[in-house]
Tab-separated table of C-alpha atoms in Angstrom:
chain	number	residue	atom	x	y	z
A	1	UNK	CA	53.540	32.487	-36.665
A	2	UNK	CA	55.791	30.873	-34.190
A	3	UNK	CA	53.737	33.058	-31.665
A	4	UNK	CA	50.103	31.541	-32.453
A	5	UNK	CA	51.264	27.480	-32.226
A	6	UNK	CA	53.528	28.170	-28.755
A	7	UNK	CA	50.414	29.609	-28.017
A	8	UNK	CA	47.916	26.883	-29.249
A	9	UNK	CA	50.771	24.591	-27.366
A	10	UNK	CA	50.248	25.761	-24.598
A	11	UNK	CA	46.817	25.716	-25.066
A	12	UNK	CA	46.497	22.317	-25.587
A	13	UNK	CA	48.807	21.426	-22.631
A	14	UNK	CA	46.823	22.984	-20.358
A	15	UNK	CA	43.748	21.213	-21.772
A	16	UNK	CA	45.892	17.508	-21.124
A	17	UNK	CA	46.826	18.507	-17.554
A	18	UNK	CA	42.867	19.484	-16.997
A	19	UNK	CA	41.677	16.155	-18.206
A	20	UNK	CA	44.365	14.309	-16.406
A	21	UNK	CA	44.164	15.781	-13.262
A	22	UNK	CA	40.019	15.404	-13.561
A	23	UNK	CA	40.282	11.987	-14.068
A	24	UNK	CA	42.557	11.075	-11.753
A	25	UNK	CA	40.233	10.221	-9.155
A	26	UNK	CA	38.888	7.135	-11.663
A	27	UNK	CA	42.461	5.679	-11.349
A	28	UNK	CA	44.101	6.579	-7.838
A	29	UNK	CA	40.307	6.083	-5.690
A	30	UNK	CA	39.834	7.169	-2.616
A	31	UNK	CA	43.715	8.024	-1.574
A	32	UNK	CA	43.636	11.560	-2.684
A	33	UNK	CA	43.638	14.397	-0.036
A	34	UNK	CA	40.855	15.969	0.633
A	35	UNK	CA	41.554	19.699	-0.278
A	36	UNK	CA	41.613	17.886	-4.091
A	37	UNK	CA	39.177	20.247	-5.788
A	38	UNK	CA	37.471	17.210	-7.941
A	39	UNK	CA	36.502	14.272	-6.061
A	40	UNK	CA	33.910	12.580	-9.106
A	41	UNK	CA	34.449	9.775	-10.391
A	42	UNK	CA	33.865	8.818	-13.797
A	43	UNK	CA	31.442	5.797	-13.895
A	44	UNK	CA	31.816	2.272	-15.332
A	45	UNK	CA	29.497	0.479	-17.591
A	46	UNK	CA	28.974	-2.879	-17.945
A	47	UNK	CA	31.344	-3.783	-20.861
A	48	UNK	CA	34.177	-1.797	-18.716
A	49	UNK	CA	33.791	-2.634	-15.514
A	50	UNK	CA	31.498	-5.478	-15.911
A	51	UNK	CA	28.994	-6.930	-12.832
A	52	UNK	CA	25.542	-8.194	-13.975
A	53	UNK	CA	22.850	-7.368	-15.918
A	54	UNK	CA	19.111	-8.863	-15.895
A	55	UNK	CA	16.142	-8.930	-17.346
A	56	UNK	CA	12.710	-9.513	-15.686
A	57	UNK	CA	9.774	-10.872	-17.172
A	58	UNK	CA	6.626	-8.911	-15.369
A	59	UNK	CA	3.306	-11.122	-15.581
A	60	UNK	CA	1.335	-7.383	-16.058
A	61	UNK	CA	-2.131	-10.288	-16.420
A	62	UNK	CA	-1.763	-11.185	-12.756
A	63	UNK	CA	-2.576	-7.651	-11.954
A	64	UNK	CA	-5.637	-7.070	-14.036
A	65	UNK	CA	-6.941	-10.511	-12.251
A	66	UNK	CA	-5.632	-9.694	-9.034
A	67	UNK	CA	-8.425	-6.269	-9.347
A	68	UNK	CA	-11.409	-8.465	-10.602
A	69	UNK	CA	-10.551	-10.777	-7.478
A	70	UNK	CA	-10.863	-7.319	-5.327
A	71	UNK	CA	-14.203	-7.008	-7.647
A	72	UNK	CA	-15.571	-10.229	-6.505
A	73	UNK	CA	-14.933	-9.922	-3.262
A	74	UNK	CA	-17.297	-6.266	-3.882
A	75	UNK	CA	-19.872	-7.769	-5.908
A	76	UNK	CA	-20.467	-11.131	-3.064
A	77	UNK	CA	-21.022	-7.915	-0.647
A	78	UNK	CA	-23.279	-6.169	-2.353
A	79	UNK	CA	-25.336	-9.462	-3.822
A	80	UNK	CA	-25.246	-10.602	0.100
A	81	UNK	CA	-26.741	-7.175	1.153
A	82	UNK	CA	-29.848	-7.075	-1.235
A	83	UNK	CA	-29.933	-10.816	0.113
A	84	UNK	CA	-29.619	-12.277	-3.779
A	85	UNK	CA	-28.299	-15.576	-3.843
A	86	UNK	CA	-25.791	-16.764	-5.906
A	87	UNK	CA	-21.977	-17.205	-6.450
A	88	UNK	CA	-19.166	-15.058	-7.701
A	89	UNK	CA	-16.356	-16.826	-9.463
A	90	UNK	CA	-13.312	-15.858	-11.443
A	91	UNK	CA	-13.210	-18.370	-14.217
A	92	UNK	CA	-9.857	-18.301	-16.854
A	93	UNK	CA	-11.316	-17.438	-20.154
A	94	UNK	CA	-9.769	-14.398	-20.139
A	95	UNK	CA	-7.861	-11.252	-17.854
A	96	UNK	CA	-10.083	-9.925	-15.587
A	97	UNK	CA	-13.209	-11.912	-16.121
A	98	UNK	CA	-15.865	-12.157	-13.539
A	99	UNK	CA	-18.927	-14.714	-13.792
A	100	UNK	CA	-22.318	-14.020	-11.553
A	101	UNK	CA	-24.229	-17.408	-11.840
A	102	UNK	CA	-27.660	-16.752	-9.516
A	103	UNK	CA	-30.165	-19.184	-8.421
A	104	UNK	CA	-32.859	-16.856	-10.036
A	105	UNK	CA	-33.159	-16.614	-13.648
A	106	UNK	CA	-35.190	-13.521	-13.301
A	107	UNK	CA	-32.507	-11.857	-10.769
A	108	UNK	CA	-30.034	-11.203	-13.888
A	109	UNK	CA	-31.672	-7.978	-15.141
A	110	UNK	CA	-31.163	-6.560	-11.598
A	111	UNK	CA	-28.093	-8.099	-11.341
A	112	UNK	CA	-26.981	-6.362	-14.514
A	113	UNK	CA	-28.305	-3.063	-13.923
A	114	UNK	CA	-26.425	-2.811	-10.551
A	115	UNK	CA	-23.174	-4.230	-12.198
A	116	UNK	CA	-23.579	-2.127	-14.791
A	117	UNK	CA	-23.857	1.021	-12.494
A	118	UNK	CA	-21.866	0.568	-10.149
A	119	UNK	CA	-18.433	-0.036	-11.731
A	120	UNK	CA	-19.524	2.244	-15.001
A	121	UNK	CA	-16.191	2.533	-17.335
A	122	UNK	CA	-14.429	-0.717	-15.325
A	123	UNK	CA	-15.572	-3.493	-16.876
A	124	UNK	CA	-17.693	-4.320	-19.896
A	125	UNK	CA	-20.189	-7.237	-20.626
A	126	UNK	CA	-18.523	-10.749	-22.649
A	127	UNK	CA	-20.431	-13.517	-23.978
A	128	UNK	CA	-21.465	-16.117	-21.268
A	129	UNK	CA	-19.961	-20.299	-21.198
A	130	UNK	CA	-22.968	-22.734	-22.796
A	131	UNK	CA	-22.381	-24.060	-18.556
A	132	UNK	CA	-22.982	-21.152	-17.258
A	133	UNK	CA	-26.759	-20.959	-16.830
A	134	UNK	CA	-28.804	-17.985	-15.174
A	135	UNK	CA	-25.269	-15.538	-15.027
A	136	UNK	CA	-23.863	-11.791	-15.655
A	137	UNK	CA	-20.887	-12.604	-17.615
A	138	UNK	CA	-18.537	-9.317	-17.371
A	139	UNK	CA	-14.418	-8.578	-17.456
A	140	UNK	CA	-12.846	-6.115	-17.097
A	141	UNK	CA	-12.152	-3.462	-20.142
A	142	UNK	CA	-9.349	-3.182	-22.258
A	143	UNK	CA	-8.712	0.297	-21.247
A	144	UNK	CA	-8.829	-0.107	-17.561
A	145	UNK	CA	-6.935	-3.397	-17.510
A	146	UNK	CA	-4.081	-1.323	-19.773
A	147	UNK	CA	-4.193	1.143	-17.067
A	148	UNK	CA	-3.838	-1.829	-14.028
A	149	UNK	CA	-0.657	-2.800	-16.594
A	150	UNK	CA	1.122	0.264	-17.148
A	151	UNK	CA	0.437	0.971	-12.307
A	152	UNK	CA	1.943	-2.628	-12.016
A	153	UNK	CA	4.321	-2.150	-14.373
A	154	UNK	CA	5.255	0.964	-13.077
A	155	UNK	CA	5.058	0.153	-9.281
A	156	UNK	CA	7.467	-2.999	-10.145
A	157	UNK	CA	9.973	-0.180	-12.032
A	158	UNK	CA	10.416	1.327	-8.389
A	159	UNK	CA	10.558	-1.285	-5.779
A	160	UNK	CA	13.068	-3.128	-7.714
A	161	UNK	CA	15.338	0.157	-7.775
A	162	UNK	CA	14.177	0.839	-4.004
A	163	UNK	CA	15.007	-2.335	-2.546
A	164	UNK	CA	18.447	-2.118	-4.948
A	165	UNK	CA	19.061	0.905	-2.976
A	166	UNK	CA	18.172	-0.729	-0.063
A	167	UNK	CA	21.581	-3.255	-0.426
A	168	UNK	CA	23.163	-0.241	-1.275
A	169	UNK	CA	24.757	-1.024	-4.810
A	170	UNK	CA	26.222	1.823	-6.191
A	171	UNK	CA	25.096	3.357	-10.072
A	172	UNK	CA	22.521	0.698	-10.797
A	173	UNK	CA	20.313	1.493	-13.766
A	174	UNK	CA	16.987	-0.052	-14.036
A	175	UNK	CA	14.766	0.900	-16.377
A	176	UNK	CA	11.198	-0.553	-17.768
A	177	UNK	CA	11.346	-1.898	-21.807
A	178	UNK	CA	7.839	-3.338	-23.197
A	179	UNK	CA	6.649	-5.532	-20.787
A	180	UNK	CA	10.137	-6.358	-19.337
A	181	UNK	CA	12.507	-4.283	-16.285
A	182	UNK	CA	16.617	-4.354	-17.447
A	183	UNK	CA	18.420	-4.150	-14.311
A	184	UNK	CA	21.933	-3.654	-14.814
A	185	UNK	CA	24.616	-3.341	-11.998
A	186	UNK	CA	28.100	-2.108	-12.590
A	187	UNK	CA	31.009	-3.788	-10.385
A	188	UNK	CA	28.464	-6.578	-8.318
A	189	UNK	CA	30.397	-9.120	-8.024
A	190	UNK	CA	30.117	-13.044	-8.449
A	191	UNK	CA	29.421	-13.829	-4.872
A	192	UNK	CA	26.948	-10.700	-4.509
A	193	UNK	CA	24.553	-11.543	-7.407
A	194	UNK	CA	22.877	-14.686	-6.050
A	195	UNK	CA	21.654	-12.340	-2.637
A	196	UNK	CA	20.355	-9.220	-5.406
A	197	UNK	CA	18.533	-11.885	-7.263
A	198	UNK	CA	16.745	-13.169	-4.397
A	199	UNK	CA	15.923	-9.673	-2.680
A	200	UNK	CA	14.564	-8.402	-6.160
A	201	UNK	CA	12.601	-11.164	-7.334
A	202	UNK	CA	10.914	-11.715	-3.269
A	203	UNK	CA	7.067	-11.512	-3.772
A	204	UNK	CA	5.797	-7.973	-2.371
A	205	UNK	CA	1.641	-8.309	-1.787
A	206	UNK	CA	-0.507	-7.292	1.449
A	207	UNK	CA	-2.953	-9.639	2.105
A	208	UNK	CA	-5.175	-9.784	5.230
A	209	UNK	CA	-5.693	-13.297	6.667
A	210	UNK	CA	-7.128	-15.164	9.586
A	211	UNK	CA	-4.966	-16.858	11.702
A	212	UNK	CA	-5.502	-20.267	12.900
A	213	UNK	CA	-5.561	-19.706	16.792
A	214	UNK	CA	-4.443	-23.526	18.110
A	215	UNK	CA	-3.553	-24.375	15.131
A	216	UNK	CA	-3.160	-28.217	15.974
A	217	UNK	CA	-0.306	-28.018	13.373
A	218	UNK	CA	1.619	-25.633	14.379
A	219	UNK	CA	1.205	-26.364	18.426
A	220	UNK	CA	3.130	-30.230	17.396
A	221	UNK	CA	5.236	-28.117	15.317
A	222	UNK	CA	6.431	-25.621	18.036
A	223	UNK	CA	6.396	-29.001	20.847
A	224	UNK	CA	9.135	-30.410	18.525
A	225	UNK	CA	11.306	-27.313	17.985
A	226	UNK	CA	10.893	-26.881	21.547
A	227	UNK	CA	11.445	-30.661	22.079
A	228	UNK	CA	12.605	-33.538	20.415
A	229	UNK	CA	13.786	-31.632	17.658
A	230	UNK	CA	15.278	-28.907	19.234
A	231	UNK	CA	19.159	-29.492	18.267
A	232	UNK	CA	18.321	-30.141	14.629
A	233	UNK	CA	16.421	-26.787	14.472
A	234	UNK	CA	19.205	-25.000	16.857
A	235	UNK	CA	21.664	-26.049	14.309
A	236	UNK	CA	19.356	-24.405	11.278
A	237	UNK	CA	18.683	-20.847	12.933
A	238	UNK	CA	15.188	-22.167	14.005
A	239	UNK	CA	12.861	-20.452	16.819
A	240	UNK	CA	9.666	-21.403	18.160
A	241	UNK	CA	6.932	-18.692	20.381
A	242	UNK	CA	4.206	-18.259	20.703
A	243	UNK	CA	1.848	-15.142	21.090
A	244	UNK	CA	-0.659	-15.405	23.740
A	245	UNK	CA	-3.724	-13.651	24.721
A	246	UNK	CA	-7.191	-13.582	26.554
A	247	UNK	CA	-10.809	-12.696	25.509
A	248	UNK	CA	-12.444	-10.491	26.984
A	249	UNK	CA	-15.898	-11.142	27.730
A	250	UNK	CA	-15.122	-15.241	27.739
A	251	UNK	CA	-11.195	-15.518	29.502
A	252	UNK	CA	-10.718	-18.069	26.627
A	253	UNK	CA	-6.881	-17.910	26.678
A	254	UNK	CA	-5.857	-18.547	22.642
A	255	UNK	CA	-2.346	-19.279	21.294
A	256	UNK	CA	-0.819	-18.523	17.992
A	257	UNK	CA	2.003	-20.557	17.191
A	258	UNK	CA	4.780	-19.484	15.078
A	259	UNK	CA	8.182	-19.793	14.355
A	260	UNK	CA	11.432	-18.245	12.312
A	261	UNK	CA	14.636	-18.626	10.669
A	262	UNK	CA	16.777	-15.876	9.188
A	263	UNK	CA	19.126	-16.448	6.171
A	264	UNK	CA	21.653	-17.711	6.344
A	265	UNK	CA	25.045	-18.866	4.279
A	266	UNK	CA	25.584	-22.766	3.843
A	267	UNK	CA	27.965	-24.416	1.769
A	268	UNK	CA	26.015	-27.479	-0.625
A	269	UNK	CA	26.819	-29.488	-3.319
A	270	UNK	CA	26.274	-28.148	-7.056
A	271	UNK	CA	23.061	-30.099	-7.320
A	272	UNK	CA	22.040	-28.555	-4.069
A	273	UNK	CA	23.120	-25.446	-4.399
A	274	UNK	CA	21.125	-25.189	-8.024
A	275	UNK	CA	18.049	-27.006	-6.133
A	276	UNK	CA	17.733	-23.075	-4.497
A	277	UNK	CA	19.238	-20.900	-6.978
A	278	UNK	CA	22.311	-20.530	-6.068
A	279	UNK	CA	24.848	-19.964	-9.485
A	280	UNK	CA	27.922	-19.776	-7.185
A	281	UNK	CA	30.775	-21.342	-9.227
A	282	UNK	CA	33.667	-21.488	-6.947
A	283	UNK	CA	33.972	-25.233	-5.111
A	284	UNK	CA	36.155	-25.580	-2.049
A	285	UNK	CA	38.072	-28.718	-1.561
A	286	UNK	CA	34.788	-30.540	0.058
A	287	UNK	CA	33.365	-30.164	-3.434
A	288	UNK	CA	30.960	-27.514	-1.872
A	289	UNK	CA	29.922	-24.472	-3.042
A	290	UNK	CA	29.025	-21.569	-0.360
A	291	UNK	CA	25.699	-20.707	-0.931
A	292	UNK	CA	22.921	-18.221	0.614
A	293	UNK	CA	19.884	-19.975	1.930
A	294	UNK	CA	16.841	-17.996	2.490
A	295	UNK	CA	14.934	-18.868	6.030
A	296	UNK	CA	11.559	-19.501	4.305
A	297	UNK	CA	13.745	-22.650	2.007
A	298	UNK	CA	15.575	-23.334	5.888
A	299	UNK	CA	11.739	-23.971	7.381
A	300	UNK	CA	10.273	-25.508	4.430
A	301	UNK	CA	13.284	-27.922	4.587
A	302	UNK	CA	12.545	-28.518	8.240
A	303	UNK	CA	9.271	-29.226	8.172
A	304	UNK	CA	9.947	-31.838	5.215
A	305	UNK	CA	12.134	-33.171	7.132
A	306	UNK	CA	9.434	-33.318	10.577
A	307	UNK	CA	7.075	-34.635	8.361
A	308	UNK	CA	8.279	-37.591	7.906
A	309	UNK	CA	9.241	-38.285	11.530
A	310	UNK	CA	5.979	-36.838	13.404
A	311	UNK	CA	2.266	-37.070	11.054
A	312	UNK	CA	0.842	-34.701	12.810
A	313	UNK	CA	3.616	-31.875	11.428
A	314	UNK	CA	1.941	-32.435	8.189
A	315	UNK	CA	-0.969	-29.591	7.108
A	316	UNK	CA	-4.573	-29.889	7.615
A	317	UNK	CA	-6.914	-27.829	6.265
A	318	UNK	CA	-5.246	-25.309	7.421
A	319	UNK	CA	-2.387	-23.848	5.145
A	320	UNK	CA	1.138	-22.754	6.119
A	321	UNK	CA	2.203	-19.012	5.930
A	322	UNK	CA	5.762	-17.951	5.104
A	323	UNK	CA	6.130	-14.114	5.378
A	324	UNK	CA	9.012	-12.527	5.591
A	325	UNK	CA	9.490	-9.236	8.858
A	326	UNK	CA	11.860	-7.806	10.441
A	327	UNK	CA	13.920	-8.610	13.338
A	328	UNK	CA	15.612	-6.483	16.065
A	329	UNK	CA	19.429	-7.347	16.606
A	330	UNK	CA	21.422	-5.503	19.260
A	331	UNK	CA	22.769	-3.605	15.826
A	332	UNK	CA	19.512	-2.961	14.480
A	333	UNK	CA	17.467	-4.730	12.293
A	334	UNK	CA	17.896	-8.031	9.876
A	335	UNK	CA	15.342	-9.771	7.754
A	336	UNK	CA	13.451	-12.910	9.414
A	337	UNK	CA	11.103	-15.746	7.783
A	338	UNK	CA	7.905	-15.993	10.397
A	339	UNK	CA	6.367	-19.566	9.681
A	340	UNK	CA	2.805	-19.715	10.901
A	341	UNK	CA	-0.891	-21.298	9.583
A	342	UNK	CA	-3.716	-19.392	8.754
A	343	UNK	CA	-7.585	-20.248	7.436
A	344	UNK	CA	-6.545	-17.882	4.052
A	345	UNK	CA	-4.577	-19.292	0.719
A	346	UNK	CA	-1.337	-20.044	1.653
A	347	UNK	CA	0.331	-16.845	-0.523
């Protein structure tokens, strides 16, 4: 009996010692020698370690509308090839809705047959409105729309996870629940929260736009950044550049003026911090908080100030187009915002 009790005592004592050795890296950290066998630390969740918990709602109907916009351009091309006069629009009557208004009512049946044959399984018919006239009215089918939404949500989850991984955040959790994405980042410090939120929320969308060469607006901005407004631009990290090239056939020289600005840390009042979405509450002796301001916001602020003193820098029929690019530095690459003009719609 005593021998059995002794064996059990030794067994539990050995088990406790093994548990202590296994848990030691979690409590001691990286100070253990390299030969120590147990190196893995226990991952503490938000309830024990603290951190950030984000819930993002995804507007999946936008993905369906984007698909309808692609079909709109495709149908316009087919109408032009067949010399059928008409206009194609995407009315906001239902997700993925399309209306093809025709000049010649006799072409309705032909266009209806063309659309049904080309987009079978993708679109379905819908009732036209009372003011549509001679038109073919369709929408993206429910089954295809559901597939578009599913793929959009999966892509959004992958994009969020990739962005967090690139930033080096340890052991993040990114999952989807219904039409939402839940992000948990254990151990994330308060000062990193705004930066991570800005990075996650950044729009990732590929669009092709026609650059407005020799834009008078961008030329005026270029002159200001290089001239009268140089001191203020330099203080905010803004630079103005120009890409120039010569057309082979005509010998004409064209210019694409643009300006750039990196993300920067600024000290703002609480009201200014709230306006840019900064949630920092650590107020210094001057009553200001330290916030990360994106280069996009820096340029938007600079342009707003510039427009009050130089009307030539105000937008005209063109649109200011801002995109995030990677700029080389001495030690690698850094994110930088580039602003130019485009004859397309501003993203």
